[in-house]
Short mmCIF file of C-alpha atoms and ligand atoms in Angstrom, two decimals:
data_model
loop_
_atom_site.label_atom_id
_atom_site.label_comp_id
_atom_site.label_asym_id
_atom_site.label_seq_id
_atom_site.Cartn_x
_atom_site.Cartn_y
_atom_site.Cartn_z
CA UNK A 1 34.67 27.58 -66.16
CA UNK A 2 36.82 24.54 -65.54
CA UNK A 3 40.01 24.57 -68.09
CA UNK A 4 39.69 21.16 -68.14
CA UNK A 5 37.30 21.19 -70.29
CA UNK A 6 37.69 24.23 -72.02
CA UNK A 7 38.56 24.76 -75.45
CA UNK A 8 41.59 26.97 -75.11
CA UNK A 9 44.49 25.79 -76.46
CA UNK A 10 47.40 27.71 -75.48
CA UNK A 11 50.65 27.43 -77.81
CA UNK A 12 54.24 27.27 -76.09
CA UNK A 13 56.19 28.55 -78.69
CA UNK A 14 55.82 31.88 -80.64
CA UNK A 15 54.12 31.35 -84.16
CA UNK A 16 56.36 31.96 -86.90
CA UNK A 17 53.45 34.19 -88.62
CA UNK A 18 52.71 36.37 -86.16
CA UNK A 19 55.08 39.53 -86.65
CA UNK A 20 53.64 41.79 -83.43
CA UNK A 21 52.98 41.16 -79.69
CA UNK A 22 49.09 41.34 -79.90
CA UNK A 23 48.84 38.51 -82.85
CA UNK A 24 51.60 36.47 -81.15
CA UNK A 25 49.60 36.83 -78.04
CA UNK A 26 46.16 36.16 -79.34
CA UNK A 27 47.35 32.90 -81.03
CA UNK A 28 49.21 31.54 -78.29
CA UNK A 29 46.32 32.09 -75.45
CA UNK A 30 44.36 30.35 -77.99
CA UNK A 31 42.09 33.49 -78.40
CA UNK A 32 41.72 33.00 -82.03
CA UNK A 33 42.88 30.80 -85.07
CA UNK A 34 43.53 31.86 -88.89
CA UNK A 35 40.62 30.47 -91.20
CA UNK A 36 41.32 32.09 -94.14
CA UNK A 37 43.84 35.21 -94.86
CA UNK A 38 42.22 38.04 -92.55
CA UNK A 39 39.24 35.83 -91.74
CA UNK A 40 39.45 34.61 -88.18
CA UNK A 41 37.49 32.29 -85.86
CA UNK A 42 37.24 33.54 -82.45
CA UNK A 43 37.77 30.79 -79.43
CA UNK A 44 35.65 30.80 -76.29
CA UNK A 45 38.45 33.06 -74.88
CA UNK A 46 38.67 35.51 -77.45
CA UNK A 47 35.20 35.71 -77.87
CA UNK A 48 34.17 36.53 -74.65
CA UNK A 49 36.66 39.61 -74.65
CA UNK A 50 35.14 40.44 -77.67
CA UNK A 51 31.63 40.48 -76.29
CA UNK A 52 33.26 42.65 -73.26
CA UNK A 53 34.90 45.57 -75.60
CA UNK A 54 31.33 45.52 -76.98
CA UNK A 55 29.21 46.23 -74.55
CA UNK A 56 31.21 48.81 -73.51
CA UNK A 57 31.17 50.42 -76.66
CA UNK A 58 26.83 50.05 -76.29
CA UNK A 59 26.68 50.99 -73.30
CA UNK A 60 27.99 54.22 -74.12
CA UNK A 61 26.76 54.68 -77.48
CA UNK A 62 23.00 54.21 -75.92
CA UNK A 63 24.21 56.85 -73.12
CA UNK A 64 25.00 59.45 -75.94
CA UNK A 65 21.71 58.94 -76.92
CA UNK A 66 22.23 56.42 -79.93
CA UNK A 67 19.78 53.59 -80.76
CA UNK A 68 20.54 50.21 -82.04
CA UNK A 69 19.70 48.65 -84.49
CA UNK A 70 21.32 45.43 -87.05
CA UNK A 71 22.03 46.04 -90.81
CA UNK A 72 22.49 43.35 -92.76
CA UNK A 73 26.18 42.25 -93.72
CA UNK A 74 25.35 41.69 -97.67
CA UNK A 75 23.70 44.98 -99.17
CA UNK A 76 22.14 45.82 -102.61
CA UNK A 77 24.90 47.01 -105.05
CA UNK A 78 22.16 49.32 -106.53
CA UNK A 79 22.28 51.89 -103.21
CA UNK A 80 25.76 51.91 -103.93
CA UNK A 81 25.09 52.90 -107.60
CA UNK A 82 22.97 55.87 -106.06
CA UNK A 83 25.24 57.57 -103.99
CA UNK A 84 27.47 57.23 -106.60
CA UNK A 85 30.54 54.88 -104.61
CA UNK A 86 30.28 51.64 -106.43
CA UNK A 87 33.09 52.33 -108.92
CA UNK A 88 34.65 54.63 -106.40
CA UNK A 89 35.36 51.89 -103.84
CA UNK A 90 37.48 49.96 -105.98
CA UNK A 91 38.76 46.11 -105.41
CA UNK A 92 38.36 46.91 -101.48
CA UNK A 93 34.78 46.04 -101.55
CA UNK A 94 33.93 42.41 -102.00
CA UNK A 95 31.27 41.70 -104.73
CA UNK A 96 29.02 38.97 -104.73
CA UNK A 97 26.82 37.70 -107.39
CA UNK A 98 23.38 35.48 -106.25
CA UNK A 99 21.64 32.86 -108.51
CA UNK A 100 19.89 35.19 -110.53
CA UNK A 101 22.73 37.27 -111.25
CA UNK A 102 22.12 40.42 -109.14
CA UNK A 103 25.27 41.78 -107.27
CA UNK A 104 25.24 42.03 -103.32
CA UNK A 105 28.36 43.43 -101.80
CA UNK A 106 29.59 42.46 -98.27
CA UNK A 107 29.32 45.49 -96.63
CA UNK A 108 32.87 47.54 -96.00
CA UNK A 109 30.72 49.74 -94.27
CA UNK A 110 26.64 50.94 -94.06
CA UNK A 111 26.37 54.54 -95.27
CA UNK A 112 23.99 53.57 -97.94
CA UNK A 113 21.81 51.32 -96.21
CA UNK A 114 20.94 53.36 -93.65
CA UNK A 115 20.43 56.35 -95.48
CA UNK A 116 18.30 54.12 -97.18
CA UNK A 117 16.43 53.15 -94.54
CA UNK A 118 16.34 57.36 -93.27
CA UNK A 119 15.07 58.03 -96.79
CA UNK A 120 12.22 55.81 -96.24
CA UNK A 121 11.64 56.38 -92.76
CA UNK A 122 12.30 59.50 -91.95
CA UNK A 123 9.92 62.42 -92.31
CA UNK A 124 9.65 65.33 -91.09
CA UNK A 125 12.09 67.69 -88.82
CA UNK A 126 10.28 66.49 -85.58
CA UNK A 127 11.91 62.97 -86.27
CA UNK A 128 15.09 64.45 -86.23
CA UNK A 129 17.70 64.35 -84.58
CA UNK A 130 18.54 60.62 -84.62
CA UNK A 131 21.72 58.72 -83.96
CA UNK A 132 21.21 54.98 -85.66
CA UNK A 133 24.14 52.94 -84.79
CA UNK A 134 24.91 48.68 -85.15
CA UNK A 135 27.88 46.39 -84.09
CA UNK A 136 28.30 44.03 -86.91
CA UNK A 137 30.81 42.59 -89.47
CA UNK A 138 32.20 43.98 -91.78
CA UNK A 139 34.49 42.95 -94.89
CA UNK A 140 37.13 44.62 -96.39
CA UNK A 141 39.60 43.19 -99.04
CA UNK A 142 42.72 44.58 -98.07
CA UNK A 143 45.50 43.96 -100.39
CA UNK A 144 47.54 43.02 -97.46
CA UNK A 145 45.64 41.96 -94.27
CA UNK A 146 48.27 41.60 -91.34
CA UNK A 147 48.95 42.07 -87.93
CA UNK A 148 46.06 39.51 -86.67
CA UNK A 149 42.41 41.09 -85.98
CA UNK A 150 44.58 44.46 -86.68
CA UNK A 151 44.01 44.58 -90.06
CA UNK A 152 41.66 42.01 -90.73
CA UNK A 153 39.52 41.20 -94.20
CA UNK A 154 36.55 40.45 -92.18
CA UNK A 155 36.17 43.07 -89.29
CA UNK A 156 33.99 43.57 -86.41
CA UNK A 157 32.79 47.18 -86.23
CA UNK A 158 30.58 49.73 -84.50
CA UNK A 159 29.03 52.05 -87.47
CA UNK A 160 26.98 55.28 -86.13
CA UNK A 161 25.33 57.77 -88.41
CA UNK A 162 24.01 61.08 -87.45
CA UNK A 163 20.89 63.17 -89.14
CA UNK A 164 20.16 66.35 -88.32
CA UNK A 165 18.15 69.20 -89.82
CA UNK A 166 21.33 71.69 -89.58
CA UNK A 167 24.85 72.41 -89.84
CA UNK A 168 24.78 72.89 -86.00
CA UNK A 169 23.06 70.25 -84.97
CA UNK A 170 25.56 67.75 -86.97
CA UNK A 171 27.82 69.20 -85.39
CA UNK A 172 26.34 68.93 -81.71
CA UNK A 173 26.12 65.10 -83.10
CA UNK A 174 29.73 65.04 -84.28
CA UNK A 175 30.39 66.13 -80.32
CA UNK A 176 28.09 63.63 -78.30
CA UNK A 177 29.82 60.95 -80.53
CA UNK A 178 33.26 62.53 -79.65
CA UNK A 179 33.07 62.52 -76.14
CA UNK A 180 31.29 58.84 -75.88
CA UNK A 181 34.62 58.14 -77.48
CA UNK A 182 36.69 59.23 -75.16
CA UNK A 183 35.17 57.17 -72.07
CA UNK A 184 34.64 54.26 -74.86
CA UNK A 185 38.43 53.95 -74.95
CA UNK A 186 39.16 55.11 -71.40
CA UNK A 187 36.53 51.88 -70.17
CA UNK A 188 38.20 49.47 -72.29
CA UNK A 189 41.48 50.25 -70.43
CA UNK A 190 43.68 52.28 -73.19
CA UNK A 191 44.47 55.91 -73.67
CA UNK A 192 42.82 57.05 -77.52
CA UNK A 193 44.11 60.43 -78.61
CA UNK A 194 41.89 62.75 -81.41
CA UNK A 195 43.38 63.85 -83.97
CA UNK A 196 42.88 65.28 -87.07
CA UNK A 197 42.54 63.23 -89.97
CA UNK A 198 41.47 63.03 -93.86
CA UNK A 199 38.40 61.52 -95.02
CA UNK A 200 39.12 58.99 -97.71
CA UNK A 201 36.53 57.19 -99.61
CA UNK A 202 34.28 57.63 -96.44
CA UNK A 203 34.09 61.64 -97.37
CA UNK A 204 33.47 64.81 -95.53
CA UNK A 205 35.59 67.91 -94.49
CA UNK A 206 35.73 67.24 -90.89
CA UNK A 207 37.22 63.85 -89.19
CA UNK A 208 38.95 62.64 -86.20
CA UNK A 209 41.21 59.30 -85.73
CA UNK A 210 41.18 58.27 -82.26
CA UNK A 211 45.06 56.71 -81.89
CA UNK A 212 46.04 54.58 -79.11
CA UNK A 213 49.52 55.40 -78.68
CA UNK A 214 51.53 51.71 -78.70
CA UNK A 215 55.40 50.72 -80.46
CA UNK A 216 54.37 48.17 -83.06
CA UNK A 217 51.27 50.97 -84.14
CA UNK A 218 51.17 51.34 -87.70
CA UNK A 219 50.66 55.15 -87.97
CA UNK A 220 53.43 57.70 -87.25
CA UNK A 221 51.91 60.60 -84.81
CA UNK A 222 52.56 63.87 -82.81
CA UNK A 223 51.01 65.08 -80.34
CA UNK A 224 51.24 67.06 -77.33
CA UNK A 225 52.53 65.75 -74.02
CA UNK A 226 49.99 66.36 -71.92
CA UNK A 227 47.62 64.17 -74.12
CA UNK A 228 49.00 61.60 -71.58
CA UNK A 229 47.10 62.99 -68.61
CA UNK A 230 43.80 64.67 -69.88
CA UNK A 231 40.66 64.56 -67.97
CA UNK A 232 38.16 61.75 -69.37
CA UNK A 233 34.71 63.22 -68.83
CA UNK A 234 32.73 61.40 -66.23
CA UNK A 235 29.51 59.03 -66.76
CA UNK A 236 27.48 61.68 -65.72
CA UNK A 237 27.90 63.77 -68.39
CA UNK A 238 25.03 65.30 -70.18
CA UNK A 239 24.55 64.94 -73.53
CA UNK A 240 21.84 67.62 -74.66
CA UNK A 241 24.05 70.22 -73.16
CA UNK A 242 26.42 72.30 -74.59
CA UNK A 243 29.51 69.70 -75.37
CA UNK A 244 31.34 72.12 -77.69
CA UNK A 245 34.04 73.41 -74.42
CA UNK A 246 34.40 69.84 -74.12
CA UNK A 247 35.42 69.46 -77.82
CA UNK A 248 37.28 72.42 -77.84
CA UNK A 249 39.60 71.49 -74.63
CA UNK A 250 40.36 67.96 -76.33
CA UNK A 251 40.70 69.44 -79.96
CA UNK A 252 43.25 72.70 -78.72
CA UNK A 253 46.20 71.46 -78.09
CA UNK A 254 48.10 69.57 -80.99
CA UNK A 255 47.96 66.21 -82.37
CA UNK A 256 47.93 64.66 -85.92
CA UNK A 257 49.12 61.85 -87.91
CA UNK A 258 51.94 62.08 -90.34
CA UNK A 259 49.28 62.76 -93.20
CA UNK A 260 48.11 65.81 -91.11
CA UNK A 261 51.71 67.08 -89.84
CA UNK A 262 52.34 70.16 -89.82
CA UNK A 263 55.94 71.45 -88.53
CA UNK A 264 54.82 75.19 -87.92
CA UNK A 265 52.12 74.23 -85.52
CA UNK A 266 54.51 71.21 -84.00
CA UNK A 267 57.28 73.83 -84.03
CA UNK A 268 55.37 76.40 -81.73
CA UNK A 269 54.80 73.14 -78.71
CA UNK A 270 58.40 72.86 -79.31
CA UNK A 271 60.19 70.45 -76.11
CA UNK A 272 55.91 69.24 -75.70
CA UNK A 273 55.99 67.19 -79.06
CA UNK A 274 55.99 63.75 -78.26
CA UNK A 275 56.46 61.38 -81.55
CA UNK A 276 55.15 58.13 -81.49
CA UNK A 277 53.81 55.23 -83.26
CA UNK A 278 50.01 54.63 -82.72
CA UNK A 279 46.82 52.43 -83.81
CA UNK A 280 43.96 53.91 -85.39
CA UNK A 281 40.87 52.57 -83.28
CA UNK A 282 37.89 54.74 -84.33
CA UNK A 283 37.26 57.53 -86.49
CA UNK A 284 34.81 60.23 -86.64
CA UNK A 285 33.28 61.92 -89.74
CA UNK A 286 30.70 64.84 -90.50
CA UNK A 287 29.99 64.86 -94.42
CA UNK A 288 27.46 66.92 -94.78
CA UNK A 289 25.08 66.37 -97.65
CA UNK A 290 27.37 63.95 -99.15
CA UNK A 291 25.06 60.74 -98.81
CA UNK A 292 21.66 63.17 -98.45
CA UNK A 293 22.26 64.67 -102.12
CA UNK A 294 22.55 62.12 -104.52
CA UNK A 295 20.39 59.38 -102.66
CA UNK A 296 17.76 62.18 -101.81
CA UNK A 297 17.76 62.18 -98.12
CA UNK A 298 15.41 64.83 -97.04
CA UNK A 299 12.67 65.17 -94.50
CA UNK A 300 9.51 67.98 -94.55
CA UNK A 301 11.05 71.58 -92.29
CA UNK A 302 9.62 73.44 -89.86
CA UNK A 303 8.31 75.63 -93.34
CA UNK A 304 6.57 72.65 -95.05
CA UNK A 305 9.85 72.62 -97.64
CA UNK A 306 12.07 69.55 -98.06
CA UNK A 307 15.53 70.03 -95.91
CA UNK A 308 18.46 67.60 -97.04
CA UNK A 309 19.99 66.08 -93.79
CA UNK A 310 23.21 66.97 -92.67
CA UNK A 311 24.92 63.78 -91.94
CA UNK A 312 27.95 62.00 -90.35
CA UNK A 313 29.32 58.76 -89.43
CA UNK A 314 31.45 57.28 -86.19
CA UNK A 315 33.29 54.33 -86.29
CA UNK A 316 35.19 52.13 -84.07
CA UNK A 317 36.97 48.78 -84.71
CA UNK A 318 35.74 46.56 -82.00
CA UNK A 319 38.20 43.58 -83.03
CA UNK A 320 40.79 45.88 -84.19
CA UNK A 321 40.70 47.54 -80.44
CA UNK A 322 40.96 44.03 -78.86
CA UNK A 323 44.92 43.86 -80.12
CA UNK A 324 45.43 47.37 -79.78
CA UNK A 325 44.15 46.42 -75.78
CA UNK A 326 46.75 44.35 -75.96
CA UNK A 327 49.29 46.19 -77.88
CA UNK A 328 49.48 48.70 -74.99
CA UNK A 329 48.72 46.26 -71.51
CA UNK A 330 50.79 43.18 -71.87
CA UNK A 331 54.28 42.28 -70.54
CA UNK A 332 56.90 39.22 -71.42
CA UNK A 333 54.98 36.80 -70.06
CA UNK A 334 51.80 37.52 -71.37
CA UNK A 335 48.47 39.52 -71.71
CA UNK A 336 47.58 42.28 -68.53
CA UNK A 337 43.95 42.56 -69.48
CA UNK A 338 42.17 45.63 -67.67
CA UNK A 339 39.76 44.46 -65.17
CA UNK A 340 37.01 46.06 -67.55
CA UNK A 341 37.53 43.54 -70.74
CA UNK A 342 39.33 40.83 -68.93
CA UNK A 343 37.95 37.27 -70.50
CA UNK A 344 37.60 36.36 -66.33
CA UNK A 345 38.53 38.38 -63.57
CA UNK A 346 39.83 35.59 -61.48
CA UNK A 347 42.39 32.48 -62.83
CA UNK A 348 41.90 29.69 -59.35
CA UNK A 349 44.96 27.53 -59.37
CA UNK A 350 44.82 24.49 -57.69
CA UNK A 351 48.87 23.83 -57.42
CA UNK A 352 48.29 19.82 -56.11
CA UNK A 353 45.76 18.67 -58.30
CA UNK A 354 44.92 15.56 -56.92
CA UNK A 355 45.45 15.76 -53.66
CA UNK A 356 42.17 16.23 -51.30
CA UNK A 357 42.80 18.94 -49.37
CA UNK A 358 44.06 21.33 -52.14
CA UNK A 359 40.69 19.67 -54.42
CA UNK A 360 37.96 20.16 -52.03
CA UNK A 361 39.62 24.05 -51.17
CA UNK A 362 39.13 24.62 -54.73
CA UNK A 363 35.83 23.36 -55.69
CA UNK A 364 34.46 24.92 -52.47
CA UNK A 365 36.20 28.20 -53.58
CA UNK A 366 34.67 27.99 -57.09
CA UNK A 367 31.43 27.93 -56.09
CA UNK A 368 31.37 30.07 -53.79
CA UNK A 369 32.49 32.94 -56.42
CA UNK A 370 30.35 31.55 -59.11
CA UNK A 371 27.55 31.89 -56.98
CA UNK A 372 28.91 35.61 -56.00
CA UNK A 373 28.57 36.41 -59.69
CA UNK A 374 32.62 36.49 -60.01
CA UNK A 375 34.17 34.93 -62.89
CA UNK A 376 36.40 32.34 -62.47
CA UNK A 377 38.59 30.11 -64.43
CA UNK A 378 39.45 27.05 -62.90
CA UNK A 379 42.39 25.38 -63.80
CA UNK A 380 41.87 22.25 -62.37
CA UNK A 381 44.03 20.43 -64.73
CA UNK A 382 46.55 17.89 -63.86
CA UNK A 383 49.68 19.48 -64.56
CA UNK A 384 52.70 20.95 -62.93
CA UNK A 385 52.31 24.06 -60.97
CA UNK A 386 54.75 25.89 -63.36
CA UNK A 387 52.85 24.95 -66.34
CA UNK A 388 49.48 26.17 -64.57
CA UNK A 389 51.41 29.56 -63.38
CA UNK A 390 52.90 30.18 -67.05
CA UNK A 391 49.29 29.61 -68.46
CA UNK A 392 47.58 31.64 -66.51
CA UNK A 393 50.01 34.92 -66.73
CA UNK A 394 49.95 34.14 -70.86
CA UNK A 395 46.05 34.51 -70.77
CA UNK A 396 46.62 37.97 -68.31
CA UNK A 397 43.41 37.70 -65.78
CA UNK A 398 43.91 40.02 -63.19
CA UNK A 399 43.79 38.46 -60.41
CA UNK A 400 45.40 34.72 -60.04
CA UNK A 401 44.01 33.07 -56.12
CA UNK A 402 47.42 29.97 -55.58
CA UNK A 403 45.48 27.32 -53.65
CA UNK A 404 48.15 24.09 -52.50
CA UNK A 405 48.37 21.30 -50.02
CA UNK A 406 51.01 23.18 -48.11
CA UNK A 407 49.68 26.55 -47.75
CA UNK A 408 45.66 24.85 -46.78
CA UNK A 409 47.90 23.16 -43.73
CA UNK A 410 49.08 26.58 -42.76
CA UNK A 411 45.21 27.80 -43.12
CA UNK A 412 46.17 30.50 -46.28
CA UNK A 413 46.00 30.93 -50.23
CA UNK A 414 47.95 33.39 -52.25
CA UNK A 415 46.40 35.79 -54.43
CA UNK A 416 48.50 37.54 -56.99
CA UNK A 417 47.88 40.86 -59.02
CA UNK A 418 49.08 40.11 -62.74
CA UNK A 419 49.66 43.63 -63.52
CA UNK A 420 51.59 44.32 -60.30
CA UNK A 421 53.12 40.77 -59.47
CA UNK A 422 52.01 41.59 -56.11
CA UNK A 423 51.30 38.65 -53.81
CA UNK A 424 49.77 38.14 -50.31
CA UNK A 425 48.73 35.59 -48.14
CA UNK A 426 45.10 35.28 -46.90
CA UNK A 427 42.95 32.56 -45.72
CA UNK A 428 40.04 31.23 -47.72
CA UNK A 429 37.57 33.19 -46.10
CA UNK A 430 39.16 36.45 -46.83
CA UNK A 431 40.00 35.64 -50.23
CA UNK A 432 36.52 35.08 -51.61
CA UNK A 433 35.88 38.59 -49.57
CA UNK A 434 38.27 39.94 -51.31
CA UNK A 435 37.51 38.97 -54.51
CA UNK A 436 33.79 39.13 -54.74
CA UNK A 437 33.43 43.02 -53.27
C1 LIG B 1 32.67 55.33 -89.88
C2 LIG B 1 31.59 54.36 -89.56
C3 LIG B 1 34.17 54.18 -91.55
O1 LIG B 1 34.05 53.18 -92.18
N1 LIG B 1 31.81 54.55 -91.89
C4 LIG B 1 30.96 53.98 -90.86
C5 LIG B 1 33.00 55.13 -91.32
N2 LIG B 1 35.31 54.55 -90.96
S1 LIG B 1 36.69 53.76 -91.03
O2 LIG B 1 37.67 54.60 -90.39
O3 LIG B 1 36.99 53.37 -92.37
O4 LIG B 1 36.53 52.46 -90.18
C6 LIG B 1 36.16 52.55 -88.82
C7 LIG B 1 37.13 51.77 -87.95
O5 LIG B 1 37.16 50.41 -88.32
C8 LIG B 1 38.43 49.85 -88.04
N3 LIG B 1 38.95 49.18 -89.27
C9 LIG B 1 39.49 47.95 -89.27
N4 LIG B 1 39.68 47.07 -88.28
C10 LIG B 1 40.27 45.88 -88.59
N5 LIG B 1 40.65 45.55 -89.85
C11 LIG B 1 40.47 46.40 -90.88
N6 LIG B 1 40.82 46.06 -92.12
C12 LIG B 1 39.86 47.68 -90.61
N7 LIG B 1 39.53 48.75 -91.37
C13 LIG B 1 38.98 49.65 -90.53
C14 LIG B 1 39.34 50.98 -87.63
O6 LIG B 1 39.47 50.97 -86.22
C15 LIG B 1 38.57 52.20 -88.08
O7 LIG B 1 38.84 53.33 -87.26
#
């Protein structure tokens, strides 16, 4: 991509709405812009980081075992009626009325349409177990949306649900879910801690919030210290196994969130407490019969008898994890985006725009890692170098390549690593080597 001609239109100056690093960030690399309050539009750059965090959260959702599929974003108030959380949901959930005076609500999340569709589709034990998960928006009217895509009205979220036949196999669901969350969060670059947590008006007696640990996090949490440095389990990882050691190493030592705190257990870690602030990026939720009861969920048993599933739900906030991303990997001058979600991998300066040497080095560079598969962002604008070197650490790819007159007469380019600052001279050749293996 050539920045000339790319809609991204960075802001100098810090905007006067934006109270926390990731929002101030996300406005000035013109990543997104304010539509309405919590409703966003999301600029080429933001959008293609977006599309990154998701298919990392796909990709390991399908490895788990989970199949996609795509709910609609305005549902039927009646399944809401059935399972009995229409009232219940209060002035959160946006209601809709059509032309002929029937009531869709946005969706604030898809329990009852797809234990609508299980209901219907769904029948007998040999169909089960199933993990049925989307990526889609969702809309939440949130007395006081803030923080940028943090705490947005409109929302873009992963929603899995789980049937099984048995309280066991939930839970083996509950676990394959778990531990795809885990390398979910470790891909996209951030450390997310489980901890315990209450169910709300999603329901259920067992839950997990995965926090990632950052300053400006909303949530007050505790957790033990060597959180910081715990295994992640490894792609090979097998999924119809036993995961429950798995879950049981991750779940022993002690972490919760100030609802959840409780000083006799963080008294016995003693000097290991850490306290910190942290950002709620997922959650995790078995519930039982909750949904399978009142909207009559049930498929034929091994016996020939009806069975109610045993059900639960796994969520992660795919925008919301963007600015927690950044939250946690950014410094004063901008964004460090992990290699894994990074909008480009590679920023190509051309420091004398203009001039032919420094011109044809550049094109010739630019397709030659366009053609390698890399991505590059060109900025082949014609501005100052210091203008081109404060853009490009603001947008936080990580790796910038500094190609001018001076250094093609000496035969070498400078790459730079934005996370280290780390620069080193190389010629042309051995930069695209670099940069394409
Ligand atoms: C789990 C999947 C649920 O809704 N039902 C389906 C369950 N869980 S949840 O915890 O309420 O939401 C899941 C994740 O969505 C993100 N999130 C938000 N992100 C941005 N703005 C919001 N207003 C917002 N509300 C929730 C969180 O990351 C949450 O963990």
């Amino acid at each position: 991509m050539r920045l000339s001609t790319y809609l991204m239109p960075t802001l100098k100056e810090n905007p006067l709405e934006a109270q926390i690093v990731s929002h101030r960030l996300m406005l000035r690399a013109g990543m997104i812009r304010q539509s309405a309050a919590g409703i966003y539009t999301w600029l080429p750059l933001g959008y293609r980081v977006l599309r990154k965090i998701e298919q990392i959260v796909r990709e390991e959702q399908d490895r788990a075992g989970a199949q996609e599929l795509l709910m609609p974003t305005l549902q039927n108030s009646e399944l809401w009626k059935q399972s009995g959380r229409y009232d219940a949901y209060g002035p959160e959930m946006l209601r809709i009325t059509d032309r002929h005076d029937r009531v869709l609500v946005y969706g604030p999340t898809a329990e009852e349409v797809i234990n609508d569709i299980a209901r219907n589709e769904l029948k007998s034990y040999k169909e089960t177990p199933k993990i049925l998960y989307n990526i889609q928006w969702k809309f939440r009217d949130e007395v006081r949306p803030r923080f940028g895509v943090m705490r947005g009205r409109e929302f873009l979220m992963k929603d899995a649900y789980s049937f099984d036949l048995t309280y066991e196999g939930a839970k083996h669901s509950y676990n394959k879910m778990f531990v795809a969350y885990l390398r979910t969060f470790a891909r996209c670059g951030v450390h997310a801690i489980p901890m315990k947590a209450s169910t709300g008006p999603i329901g259920g007696d067992l839950s997990h919030e995965f926090i990632v640990l950052a300053e400006t996090g909303e949530e007050q949490v505790y957790c033990h210290k060597d959180y910081l440095n715990m295994e992640i389990p490894n792609e090979d990882i097998d999924y119809n196994s036993d995961l429950e050691p798995l879950y049981q190493k991750w779940t022993s030592l002690y972490a919760a969130t100030e609802e959840k705190f409780d000083k006799e257990e963080a008294d016995k870690i003693g000097d290991n407490l850490i306290s910190a602030r942290g950002i709620e990026v997922g959650q995790v939720f078995y519930y039982g019969k909750k949904y399978s009861i009142p909207m009559n969920v049930s498929v034929m048993g091994e016996d020939g008898k009806p069975v109610y599933i045993e059900g639960g739900c796994y969520g992660i906030g795919v925008s919301r994890l963007m600015g927690a991303i950044i939250e946690a990997c950014h410094d004063d001058n901008g964004i460090i985006w992990p290699e894994s979600v990074a909008p480009f991998k590679v920023g190509l300066i051309n420091l004398t725009t203009g001039k032919e040497i420094s011109d044809k080095a550049c094109e010739d560079m630019y397709s030659k890692l366009v053609k390698a598969g890399v991505e590059v962002l060109y900025d082949d604008r014609n501005e100052r170098a210091g203008v081109k070197f404060s853009t490009m650490d603001l947008i936080g790819l990580p790796w910038q390549v500094l190609v001018g007159a001076r250094g093609l007469e000496k035969g070498v380019v400078e790459i730079k690593n934005r996370k280290t600052g780390e620069k080193k001279e190389v010629s042309v050749e051995e930069a695209i080597n670099f940069l394409t293996k």
